[in-house]
mmCIF file of C-alpha atoms and ligand atoms in Angstrom:
data_model
loop_
_atom_site.group_PDB
_atom_site.id
_atom_site.type_symbol
_atom_site.label_atom_id
_atom_site.label_comp_id
_atom_site.label_asym_id
_atom_site.label_seq_id
_atom_site.Cartn_x
_atom_site.Cartn_y
_atom_site.Cartn_z
ATOM 1 C CA MET A 177 -20.316 -26.596 -36.767
ATOM 2 C CA SER A 178 -21.693 -23.693 -34.691
ATOM 3 C CA PHE A 179 -21.003 -20.077 -35.631
ATOM 4 C CA ARG A 180 -19.001 -19.615 -32.406
ATOM 5 C CA SER A 181 -16.691 -22.551 -33.018
ATOM 6 C CA LEU A 182 -16.307 -21.595 -36.701
ATOM 7 C CA LYS A 183 -15.334 -18.093 -35.585
ATOM 8 C CA LYS A 184 -12.906 -19.505 -33.031
ATOM 9 C CA LYS A 185 -11.248 -21.758 -35.579
ATOM 10 C CA THR A 186 -10.993 -18.917 -38.082
ATOM 11 C CA VAL A 187 -9.286 -16.537 -35.671
ATOM 12 C CA MET A 188 -6.910 -19.259 -34.518
ATOM 13 C CA LEU A 189 -5.926 -20.061 -38.072
ATOM 14 C CA ILE A 190 -5.384 -16.369 -38.767
ATOM 15 C CA CYS A 191 -3.355 -16.088 -35.578
ATOM 16 C CA ALA A 192 -1.200 -19.097 -36.466
ATOM 17 C CA LEU A 193 -0.670 -17.737 -39.972
ATOM 18 C CA MET A 194 0.275 -14.281 -38.705
ATOM 19 C CA LEU A 195 2.735 -15.716 -36.224
ATOM 20 C CA SER A 196 4.394 -17.941 -38.793
ATOM 21 C CA LEU A 197 4.558 -15.095 -41.361
ATOM 22 C CA ALA A 198 6.070 -12.821 -38.735
ATOM 23 C CA GLY A 199 8.613 -15.527 -37.973
ATOM 24 C CA CYS A 200 8.504 -14.621 -34.328
ATOM 25 C CA GLY A 201 9.585 -17.024 -31.590
ATOM 26 C CA ARG A 202 6.135 -17.431 -30.102
ATOM 27 C CA GLU A 203 4.336 -20.750 -30.067
ATOM 28 C CA PRO A 204 1.870 -21.312 -32.900
ATOM 29 C CA ALA A 205 -1.723 -20.980 -31.801
ATOM 30 C CA ALA A 206 -3.394 -24.344 -32.159
ATOM 31 C CA THR A 207 -1.708 -27.363 -30.595
ATOM 32 C CA GLY A 208 -4.736 -29.600 -29.985
ATOM 33 C CA ASN A 209 -5.101 -33.067 -31.489
ATOM 34 C CA GLY A 210 -7.944 -32.032 -33.784
ATOM 35 C CA ASN A 211 -10.381 -34.640 -32.443
ATOM 36 C CA ALA A 212 -14.038 -33.847 -31.993
ATOM 37 C CA ALA A 213 -13.535 -30.553 -33.771
ATOM 38 C CA ASP A 214 -16.707 -28.816 -32.640
ATOM 39 C CA GLU A 215 -16.185 -29.733 -29.005
ATOM 40 C CA THR A 216 -12.452 -29.034 -28.783
ATOM 41 C CA MET A 217 -11.864 -26.582 -26.026
ATOM 42 C CA VAL A 218 -9.701 -23.501 -26.545
ATOM 43 C CA LEU A 219 -7.436 -22.307 -23.753
ATOM 44 C CA GLY A 220 -5.628 -18.973 -23.960
ATOM 45 C CA PHE A 221 -2.408 -19.037 -21.935
ATOM 46 C CA ALA A 222 -0.425 -15.839 -21.263
ATOM 47 C CA GLN A 223 3.027 -16.806 -20.012
ATOM 48 C CA LEU A 224 5.040 -14.045 -18.373
ATOM 49 C CA GLY A 225 8.416 -14.659 -19.978
ATOM 50 C CA ALA A 226 11.385 -17.002 -20.178
ATOM 51 C CA GLU A 227 13.560 -15.737 -17.347
ATOM 52 C CA SER A 228 14.715 -19.071 -15.897
ATOM 53 C CA SER A 229 15.019 -22.821 -16.542
ATOM 54 C CA TRP A 230 12.076 -23.155 -14.154
ATOM 55 C CA ARG A 231 9.988 -20.995 -16.481
ATOM 56 C CA THR A 232 11.072 -22.930 -19.595
ATOM 57 C CA CYS A 233 9.989 -26.151 -17.932
ATOM 58 C CA ASN A 234 6.691 -24.565 -16.863
ATOM 59 C CA THR A 235 6.015 -23.501 -20.475
ATOM 60 C CA GLU A 236 6.892 -26.953 -21.821
ATOM 61 C CA SER A 237 4.621 -28.557 -19.260
ATOM 62 C CA VAL A 238 1.672 -26.385 -20.362
ATOM 63 C CA ILE A 239 2.207 -27.024 -24.085
ATOM 64 C CA LYS A 240 2.670 -30.788 -23.653
ATOM 65 C CA ALA A 241 -0.301 -31.149 -21.327
ATOM 66 C CA ALA A 242 -2.547 -29.247 -23.762
ATOM 67 C CA GLN A 243 -1.528 -31.591 -26.578
ATOM 68 C CA GLU A 244 -2.132 -34.641 -24.417
ATOM 69 C CA ALA A 245 -5.508 -33.349 -23.232
ATOM 70 C CA GLY A 246 -6.635 -32.515 -26.794
ATOM 71 C CA ILE A 247 -7.023 -28.850 -25.902
ATOM 72 C CA ASN A 248 -6.349 -26.131 -28.483
ATOM 73 C CA LEU A 249 -3.817 -23.859 -26.858
ATOM 74 C CA MET A 250 -3.335 -20.236 -27.805
ATOM 75 C CA PHE A 251 0.019 -19.411 -26.234
ATOM 76 C CA GLU A 252 1.542 -15.962 -25.800
ATOM 77 C CA GLU A 253 4.812 -15.113 -24.054
ATOM 78 C CA ALA A 254 5.014 -11.606 -22.605
ATOM 79 C CA GLU A 255 8.779 -11.074 -22.410
ATOM 80 C CA GLN A 256 8.581 -9.940 -18.750
ATOM 81 C CA LYS A 257 6.159 -7.094 -19.541
ATOM 82 C CA GLN A 258 2.801 -6.751 -17.823
ATOM 83 C CA GLU A 259 1.427 -4.720 -20.744
ATOM 84 C CA ASN A 260 2.158 -7.648 -23.102
ATOM 85 C CA GLN A 261 0.314 -10.031 -20.800
ATOM 86 C CA ILE A 262 -2.666 -7.661 -20.713
ATOM 87 C CA LYS A 263 -2.593 -7.429 -24.524
ATOM 88 C CA ALA A 264 -2.506 -11.233 -24.791
ATOM 89 C CA ILE A 265 -5.482 -11.584 -22.430
ATOM 90 C CA ARG A 266 -7.423 -9.001 -24.475
ATOM 91 C CA SER A 267 -6.671 -10.979 -27.647
ATOM 92 C CA PHE A 268 -7.976 -14.158 -25.973
ATOM 93 C CA ILE A 269 -11.168 -12.298 -25.044
ATOM 94 C CA ALA A 270 -11.548 -11.112 -28.643
ATOM 95 C CA TYR A 271 -11.095 -14.705 -29.862
ATOM 96 C CA GLN A 272 -13.732 -15.894 -27.369
ATOM 97 C CA VAL A 273 -11.551 -18.669 -25.953
ATOM 98 C CA ASP A 274 -13.275 -21.015 -23.510
ATOM 99 C CA VAL A 275 -10.884 -20.409 -20.591
ATOM 100 C CA ILE A 276 -7.979 -18.024 -19.975
ATOM 101 C CA ALA A 277 -4.993 -19.021 -17.834
ATOM 102 C CA PHE A 278 -2.048 -16.778 -17.047
ATOM 103 C CA ALA A 279 0.974 -16.456 -14.765
ATOM 104 C CA PRO A 280 0.761 -12.822 -13.555
ATOM 105 C CA ILE A 281 4.185 -11.212 -13.593
ATOM 106 C CA VAL A 282 3.258 -8.938 -10.666
ATOM 107 C CA LYS A 283 0.420 -8.968 -8.168
ATOM 108 C CA THR A 284 -1.346 -5.702 -8.963
ATOM 109 C CA GLY A 285 -2.888 -4.040 -12.005
ATOM 110 C CA TRP A 286 -5.162 -6.777 -13.335
ATOM 111 C CA ASP A 287 -8.640 -5.619 -12.349
ATOM 112 C CA ASN A 288 -9.551 -3.876 -15.625
ATOM 113 C CA VAL A 289 -8.595 -6.671 -17.989
ATOM 114 C CA LEU A 290 -10.043 -9.356 -15.734
ATOM 115 C CA SER A 291 -13.311 -7.400 -15.531
ATOM 116 C CA GLU A 292 -13.365 -7.473 -19.333
ATOM 117 C CA ALA A 293 -12.917 -11.270 -19.280
ATOM 118 C CA LYS A 294 -15.677 -11.561 -16.706
ATOM 119 C CA ALA A 295 -18.019 -9.389 -18.801
ATOM 120 C CA ALA A 296 -17.276 -11.659 -21.782
ATOM 121 C CA GLY A 297 -18.172 -14.695 -19.658
ATOM 122 C CA ILE A 298 -14.671 -16.220 -19.888
ATOM 123 C CA PRO A 299 -13.390 -17.880 -16.710
ATOM 124 C CA VAL A 300 -9.818 -17.149 -15.631
ATOM 125 C CA ILE A 301 -7.296 -19.450 -13.937
ATOM 126 C CA LEU A 302 -4.276 -17.914 -12.212
ATOM 127 C CA THR A 303 -1.323 -20.231 -12.631
ATOM 128 C CA ASP A 304 2.010 -20.135 -10.774
ATOM 129 C CA ARG A 305 1.502 -16.608 -9.370
ATOM 130 C CA THR A 306 -1.305 -14.938 -7.458
ATOM 131 C CA ILE A 307 -2.754 -11.410 -7.715
ATOM 132 C CA ASP A 308 -4.083 -8.752 -5.341
ATOM 133 C CA THR A 309 -7.654 -7.726 -6.046
ATOM 134 C CA ASP A 310 -10.661 -6.504 -4.066
ATOM 135 C CA ASP A 311 -12.954 -8.445 -6.395
ATOM 136 C CA GLU A 312 -12.386 -12.157 -5.815
ATOM 137 C CA SER A 313 -14.918 -12.997 -8.536
ATOM 138 C CA LEU A 314 -12.419 -11.906 -11.210
ATOM 139 C CA TYR A 315 -10.787 -15.333 -11.264
ATOM 140 C CA THR A 316 -11.994 -18.866 -10.661
ATOM 141 C CA CYS A 317 -8.979 -20.465 -9.014
ATOM 142 C CA TYR A 318 -5.233 -20.442 -8.440
ATOM 143 C CA ILE A 319 -2.948 -23.360 -9.344
ATOM 144 C CA GLY A 320 0.642 -23.310 -8.072
ATOM 145 C CA SER A 321 2.876 -23.167 -5.024
ATOM 146 C CA ASP A 322 2.295 -21.592 -1.636
ATOM 147 C CA PHE A 323 5.145 -19.078 -1.570
ATOM 148 C CA ILE A 324 4.825 -18.110 2.078
ATOM 149 C CA THR A 325 5.257 -21.781 3.003
ATOM 150 C CA GLU A 326 8.376 -21.946 0.809
ATOM 151 C CA GLY A 327 9.827 -18.962 2.700
ATOM 152 C CA LEU A 328 8.953 -20.572 6.034
ATOM 153 C CA MET A 329 10.729 -23.772 4.987
ATOM 154 C CA ALA A 330 13.821 -21.765 4.035
ATOM 155 C CA GLY A 331 13.785 -19.943 7.403
ATOM 156 C CA ASP A 332 13.319 -23.191 9.329
ATOM 157 C CA PHE A 333 16.404 -24.638 7.663
ATOM 158 C CA LEU A 334 18.363 -21.551 8.673
ATOM 159 C CA LYS A 335 17.366 -21.945 12.332
ATOM 160 C CA LYS A 336 18.536 -25.576 12.295
ATOM 161 C CA LYS A 337 21.758 -24.665 10.518
ATOM 162 C CA PHE A 338 22.640 -22.147 13.222
ATOM 163 C CA PRO A 339 21.758 -23.793 16.543
ATOM 164 C CA GLN A 340 21.713 -21.467 19.531
ATOM 165 C CA ASP A 341 24.821 -19.470 20.319
ATOM 166 C CA ASN A 342 25.125 -15.739 20.612
ATOM 167 C CA LYS A 343 26.790 -15.042 17.313
ATOM 168 C CA THR A 344 25.062 -12.655 14.899
ATOM 169 C CA VAL A 345 24.120 -14.196 11.533
ATOM 170 C CA ASN A 346 24.278 -11.736 8.629
ATOM 171 C CA ILE A 347 21.922 -12.583 5.789
ATOM 172 C CA VAL A 348 21.820 -11.263 2.235
ATOM 173 C CA GLU A 349 18.543 -11.736 0.386
ATOM 174 C CA LEU A 350 18.383 -11.903 -3.403
ATOM 175 C CA PHE A 351 14.829 -10.799 -4.073
ATOM 176 C CA GLY A 352 12.859 -11.919 -7.137
ATOM 177 C CA THR A 353 10.930 -9.571 -9.408
ATOM 178 C CA VAL A 354 9.688 -6.584 -7.405
ATOM 179 C CA GLY A 355 5.924 -6.845 -6.868
ATOM 180 C CA ALA A 356 5.764 -10.525 -7.892
ATOM 181 C CA ALA A 357 3.859 -12.989 -5.701
ATOM 182 C CA PRO A 358 6.737 -15.482 -5.253
ATOM 183 C CA ALA A 359 9.153 -12.721 -4.240
ATOM 184 C CA LEU A 360 6.721 -11.180 -1.749
ATOM 185 C CA GLY A 361 5.604 -14.550 -0.339
ATOM 186 C CA ARG A 362 9.112 -15.984 -0.016
ATOM 187 C CA SER A 363 10.272 -12.816 1.659
ATOM 188 C CA GLU A 364 7.313 -12.783 4.079
ATOM 189 C CA GLY A 365 7.559 -16.479 5.021
ATOM 190 C CA PHE A 366 11.306 -16.282 5.615
ATOM 191 C CA ARG A 367 10.999 -13.224 7.850
ATOM 192 C CA GLU A 368 8.161 -14.850 9.749
ATOM 193 C CA ALA A 369 10.291 -17.957 10.430
ATOM 194 C CA ILE A 370 13.274 -16.037 11.818
ATOM 195 C CA LYS A 371 11.529 -13.094 13.480
ATOM 196 C CA ASP A 372 11.794 -14.403 17.035
ATOM 197 C CA ASP A 373 15.536 -14.975 16.888
ATOM 198 C CA SER A 374 17.400 -11.671 17.294
ATOM 199 C CA ARG A 375 20.673 -13.176 16.018
ATOM 200 C CA PHE A 376 19.406 -13.128 12.444
ATOM 201 C CA HIS A 377 19.977 -9.869 10.562
ATOM 202 C CA ILE A 378 18.975 -9.295 6.949
ATOM 203 C CA ILE A 379 21.710 -6.809 6.141
ATOM 204 C CA CYS A 380 20.837 -6.388 2.483
ATOM 205 C CA SER A 381 17.942 -7.270 0.177
ATOM 206 C CA GLN A 382 18.388 -6.639 -3.528
ATOM 207 C CA SER A 383 16.366 -7.673 -6.574
ATOM 208 C CA GLY A 384 17.915 -9.923 -9.210
ATOM 209 C CA ASP A 385 14.590 -10.175 -11.100
ATOM 210 C CA PHE A 386 14.682 -14.005 -10.956
ATOM 211 C CA MET A 387 17.475 -13.980 -13.588
ATOM 212 C CA ARG A 388 20.911 -15.560 -13.484
ATOM 213 C CA SER A 389 22.719 -12.591 -15.061
ATOM 214 C CA LYS A 390 21.071 -10.128 -12.672
ATOM 215 C CA GLY A 391 21.730 -12.426 -9.692
ATOM 216 C CA LYS A 392 25.397 -12.435 -10.579
ATOM 217 C CA GLU A 393 25.459 -8.686 -11.093
ATOM 218 C CA ALA A 394 23.714 -8.016 -7.777
ATOM 219 C CA MET A 395 25.965 -10.409 -5.824
ATOM 220 C CA THR A 396 29.124 -8.971 -7.397
ATOM 221 C CA GLY A 397 28.135 -5.530 -6.093
ATOM 222 C CA ILE A 398 27.064 -6.835 -2.692
ATOM 223 C CA LEU A 399 30.382 -8.661 -2.177
ATOM 224 C CA LYS A 400 32.278 -5.427 -2.841
ATOM 225 C CA TYR A 401 30.277 -3.712 -0.117
ATOM 226 C CA TYR A 402 29.966 -6.375 2.619
ATOM 227 C CA ASP A 403 32.739 -8.627 3.916
ATOM 228 C CA ASP A 404 30.754 -10.197 6.753
ATOM 229 C CA ILE A 405 28.047 -12.203 4.954
ATOM 230 C CA ASP A 406 27.135 -15.504 6.615
ATOM 231 C CA VAL A 407 24.106 -16.506 4.557
ATOM 232 C CA LEU A 408 22.651 -15.976 1.102
ATOM 233 C CA TYR A 409 18.893 -16.489 0.884
ATOM 234 C CA SER A 410 17.954 -16.361 -2.794
ATOM 235 C CA HIS A 411 14.386 -16.404 -4.122
ATOM 236 C CA ASN A 412 15.260 -18.661 -7.070
ATOM 237 C CA ASP A 413 17.928 -20.978 -8.433
ATOM 238 C CA SER A 414 18.767 -18.875 -11.476
ATOM 239 C CA MET A 415 19.826 -15.927 -9.303
ATOM 240 C CA THR A 416 21.606 -18.324 -6.933
ATOM 241 C CA LEU A 417 23.668 -19.866 -9.718
ATOM 242 C CA GLY A 418 24.663 -16.369 -10.871
ATOM 243 C CA ALA A 419 25.542 -15.434 -7.284
ATOM 244 C CA ILE A 420 27.720 -18.549 -6.962
ATOM 245 C CA GLU A 421 29.669 -17.442 -10.047
ATOM 246 C CA ALA A 422 30.168 -14.040 -8.397
ATOM 247 C CA MET A 423 31.379 -15.656 -5.159
ATOM 248 C CA GLU A 424 33.832 -17.886 -6.988
ATOM 249 C CA GLU A 425 35.212 -14.923 -8.900
ATOM 250 C CA ALA A 426 35.683 -13.133 -5.557
ATOM 251 C CA GLY A 427 37.554 -16.138 -4.084
ATOM 252 C CA ILE A 428 34.689 -17.071 -1.754
ATOM 253 C CA SER A 429 33.752 -20.694 -1.293
ATOM 254 C CA PRO A 430 29.950 -21.050 -1.769
ATOM 255 C CA GLY A 431 28.263 -23.350 0.731
ATOM 256 C CA GLU A 432 31.217 -23.048 3.115
ATOM 257 C CA ASP A 433 32.195 -19.396 3.532
ATOM 258 C CA ILE A 434 28.598 -18.402 2.826
ATOM 259 C CA VAL A 435 25.659 -20.714 3.574
ATOM 260 C CA ILE A 436 23.278 -20.762 0.595
ATOM 261 C CA ILE A 437 19.527 -21.340 0.669
ATOM 262 C CA THR A 438 17.704 -21.318 -2.657
ATOM 263 C CA ILE A 439 14.257 -22.016 -4.086
ATOM 264 C CA ASP A 440 13.068 -23.948 -7.190
ATOM 265 C CA GLY A 441 14.952 -27.264 -7.359
ATOM 266 C CA GLU A 442 16.460 -27.024 -10.836
ATOM 267 C CA GLN A 443 18.862 -29.871 -11.700
ATOM 268 C CA GLU A 444 21.827 -27.488 -11.674
ATOM 269 C CA ALA A 445 20.974 -26.338 -8.139
ATOM 270 C CA VAL A 446 20.511 -29.902 -6.912
ATOM 271 C CA ASP A 447 23.885 -30.784 -8.456
ATOM 272 C CA ALA A 448 25.408 -27.806 -6.588
ATOM 273 C CA LEU A 449 23.757 -29.061 -3.374
ATOM 274 C CA LYS A 450 25.383 -32.455 -3.938
ATOM 275 C CA ALA A 451 28.726 -30.702 -4.565
ATOM 276 C CA GLY A 452 28.423 -28.804 -1.258
ATOM 277 C CA GLU A 453 28.084 -25.399 -2.919
ATOM 278 C CA ILE A 454 24.454 -24.985 -1.838
ATOM 279 C CA ASN A 455 23.169 -26.005 1.605
ATOM 280 C CA CYS A 456 19.416 -26.091 1.121
ATOM 281 C CA VAL A 457 17.045 -26.239 -1.857
ATOM 282 C CA VAL A 458 13.325 -25.620 -1.377
ATOM 283 C CA GLU A 459 11.368 -27.075 -4.253
ATOM 284 C CA CYS A 460 8.841 -25.156 -6.366
ATOM 285 C CA ASP A 461 7.077 -27.432 -8.835
ATOM 286 C CA PRO A 462 6.930 -25.996 -12.388
ATOM 287 C CA MET A 463 5.035 -28.907 -13.928
ATOM 288 C CA LEU A 464 1.600 -27.395 -13.611
ATOM 289 C CA GLY A 465 0.360 -28.242 -17.135
ATOM 290 C CA PRO A 466 -1.684 -31.397 -16.377
ATOM 291 C CA THR A 467 -3.497 -29.765 -13.428
ATOM 292 C CA ILE A 468 -4.215 -26.655 -15.501
ATOM 293 C CA MET A 469 -5.760 -28.711 -18.342
ATOM 294 C CA ASP A 470 -7.754 -30.907 -15.996
ATOM 295 C CA THR A 471 -9.084 -27.882 -14.102
ATOM 296 C CA ALA A 472 -9.875 -25.924 -17.285
ATOM 297 C CA LYS A 473 -11.942 -28.842 -18.585
ATOM 298 C CA LYS A 474 -13.864 -29.061 -15.314
ATOM 299 C CA ILE A 475 -14.557 -25.331 -15.361
ATOM 300 C CA LYS A 476 -15.801 -25.531 -18.955
ATOM 301 C CA GLU A 477 -18.129 -28.371 -17.948
ATOM 302 C CA GLY A 478 -19.491 -26.165 -15.164
ATOM 303 C CA GLU A 479 -17.985 -28.236 -12.334
ATOM 304 C CA GLN A 480 -16.949 -26.588 -9.062
ATOM 305 C CA VAL A 481 -13.167 -26.536 -8.556
ATOM 306 C CA PRO A 482 -11.200 -25.683 -5.384
ATOM 307 C CA ARG A 483 -10.298 -22.011 -5.062
ATOM 308 C CA ASN A 484 -6.603 -22.816 -4.424
ATOM 309 C CA ILE A 485 -4.883 -25.889 -5.844
ATOM 310 C CA TYR A 486 -1.447 -25.967 -4.225
ATOM 311 C CA SER A 487 1.557 -27.983 -5.420
ATOM 312 C CA LYS A 488 3.327 -30.160 -2.905
ATOM 313 C CA ASP A 489 6.852 -28.786 -2.559
ATOM 314 C CA ASN A 490 9.716 -30.687 -0.900
ATOM 315 C CA ILE A 491 12.884 -29.470 0.755
ATOM 316 C CA TYR A 492 16.349 -30.926 0.123
ATOM 317 C CA THR A 493 19.196 -30.163 2.507
ATOM 318 C CA GLU A 494 22.860 -30.983 2.998
ATOM 319 C CA TRP A 495 21.802 -33.413 5.750
ATOM 320 C CA ASP A 496 19.657 -35.594 3.467
ATOM 321 C CA ASP A 497 20.521 -38.647 1.415
ATOM 322 C CA LEU A 498 20.862 -36.752 -1.838
ATOM 323 C CA ASN A 499 20.947 -39.901 -3.959
ATOM 324 C CA GLU A 500 17.235 -40.189 -3.215
ATOM 325 C CA ILE A 501 16.411 -37.061 -5.233
ATOM 326 C CA PRO A 502 14.836 -38.050 -8.562
ATOM 327 C CA PRO A 503 16.118 -36.396 -11.787
ATOM 328 C CA ARG A 504 14.529 -32.997 -11.872
ATOM 329 C CA GLY A 505 13.598 -32.557 -15.527
ATOM 330 C CA TYR A 506 14.328 -28.824 -15.292
HETATM 331 O O1 AHR K 884 6.850 -17.854 -10.061
HETATM 332 C C1 AHR K 884 7.768 -18.866 -9.858
HETATM 333 C C2 AHR K 884 9.140 -18.322 -9.927
HETATM 334 O O2 AHR K 884 9.297 -17.639 -11.136
HETATM 335 C C3 AHR K 884 10.243 -19.357 -9.897
HETATM 336 O O3 AHR K 884 10.771 -19.538 -8.637
HETATM 337 C C4 AHR K 884 11.277 -18.679 -10.715
HETATM 338 O O4 AHR K 884 12.332 -19.458 -11.113
HETATM 339 C C5 AHR K 884 10.505 -18.014 -11.756
HETATM 340 O O5 AHR K 884 11.119 -16.988 -12.348
#
């Protein structure tokens, strides 16, 4: 066994021991199958939090795929705090993991820590969310959805839902986490799709931080202020489901009084689409684990990988045969 792999195993055992002694809710460090001990690759994964069912499914997908691929996974969950994600990445650098993957909570503020990973010779995969940086060499690739395309799909549905007449369409936007790639991309794509039609007015855009409770809170306030809302465009299902609760409490019929467009494709949202409470669901695939493991292995072997590996996201609308939609698994 080489000194490097002995060191790696030692720190992982210490890490696992510390986590179990602390009794904290984080995943234990090593989840690999233990085969080919010296060769087993170590992947450090810094998840951003557990804000939605989408995120829970994304985490499960990563953990399961690591087990299946025989990869030792060091998993940290940052509880929605960028500083925790940075700390986790620094710990992966100290442990000399083979590859680091992380879902950046916001787009900016990563250059320093990613420069440290680069200096340590550890490749980085961005998963689920992208970053803004002037130095493109700080990460190897991105795996996840194209958020601008998701916003465009949402806007295209809206244009079909309101065929030409002269009536103004008042839209409320529930924005995801401020500064996060999916929120910015979904907002940009949606605006791009509707920009040439002067009937569409975004009368209010408020963050619900991608969380159900905050979506409900935001919508409750918005409904007190506006009585002329035609459309809710929500950046994720969790906020949408909270907003639906707020509408029902206010005596508003979701999907009828207010047209609802949402993104993710959680089972609960698809069920609401079938029940007529949501009009359009744009899918965002959370099951990125297998692609992450496959790509990490290729990178470790020195293979070239595509710079952007996009998921294929579908759209489900009130006009489709909804019995065709497979069980979501999240
Ligand atoms: O980054 C993906 C988004 O993050 C999902 O739409 C959302 O549910 C999650 O919080």
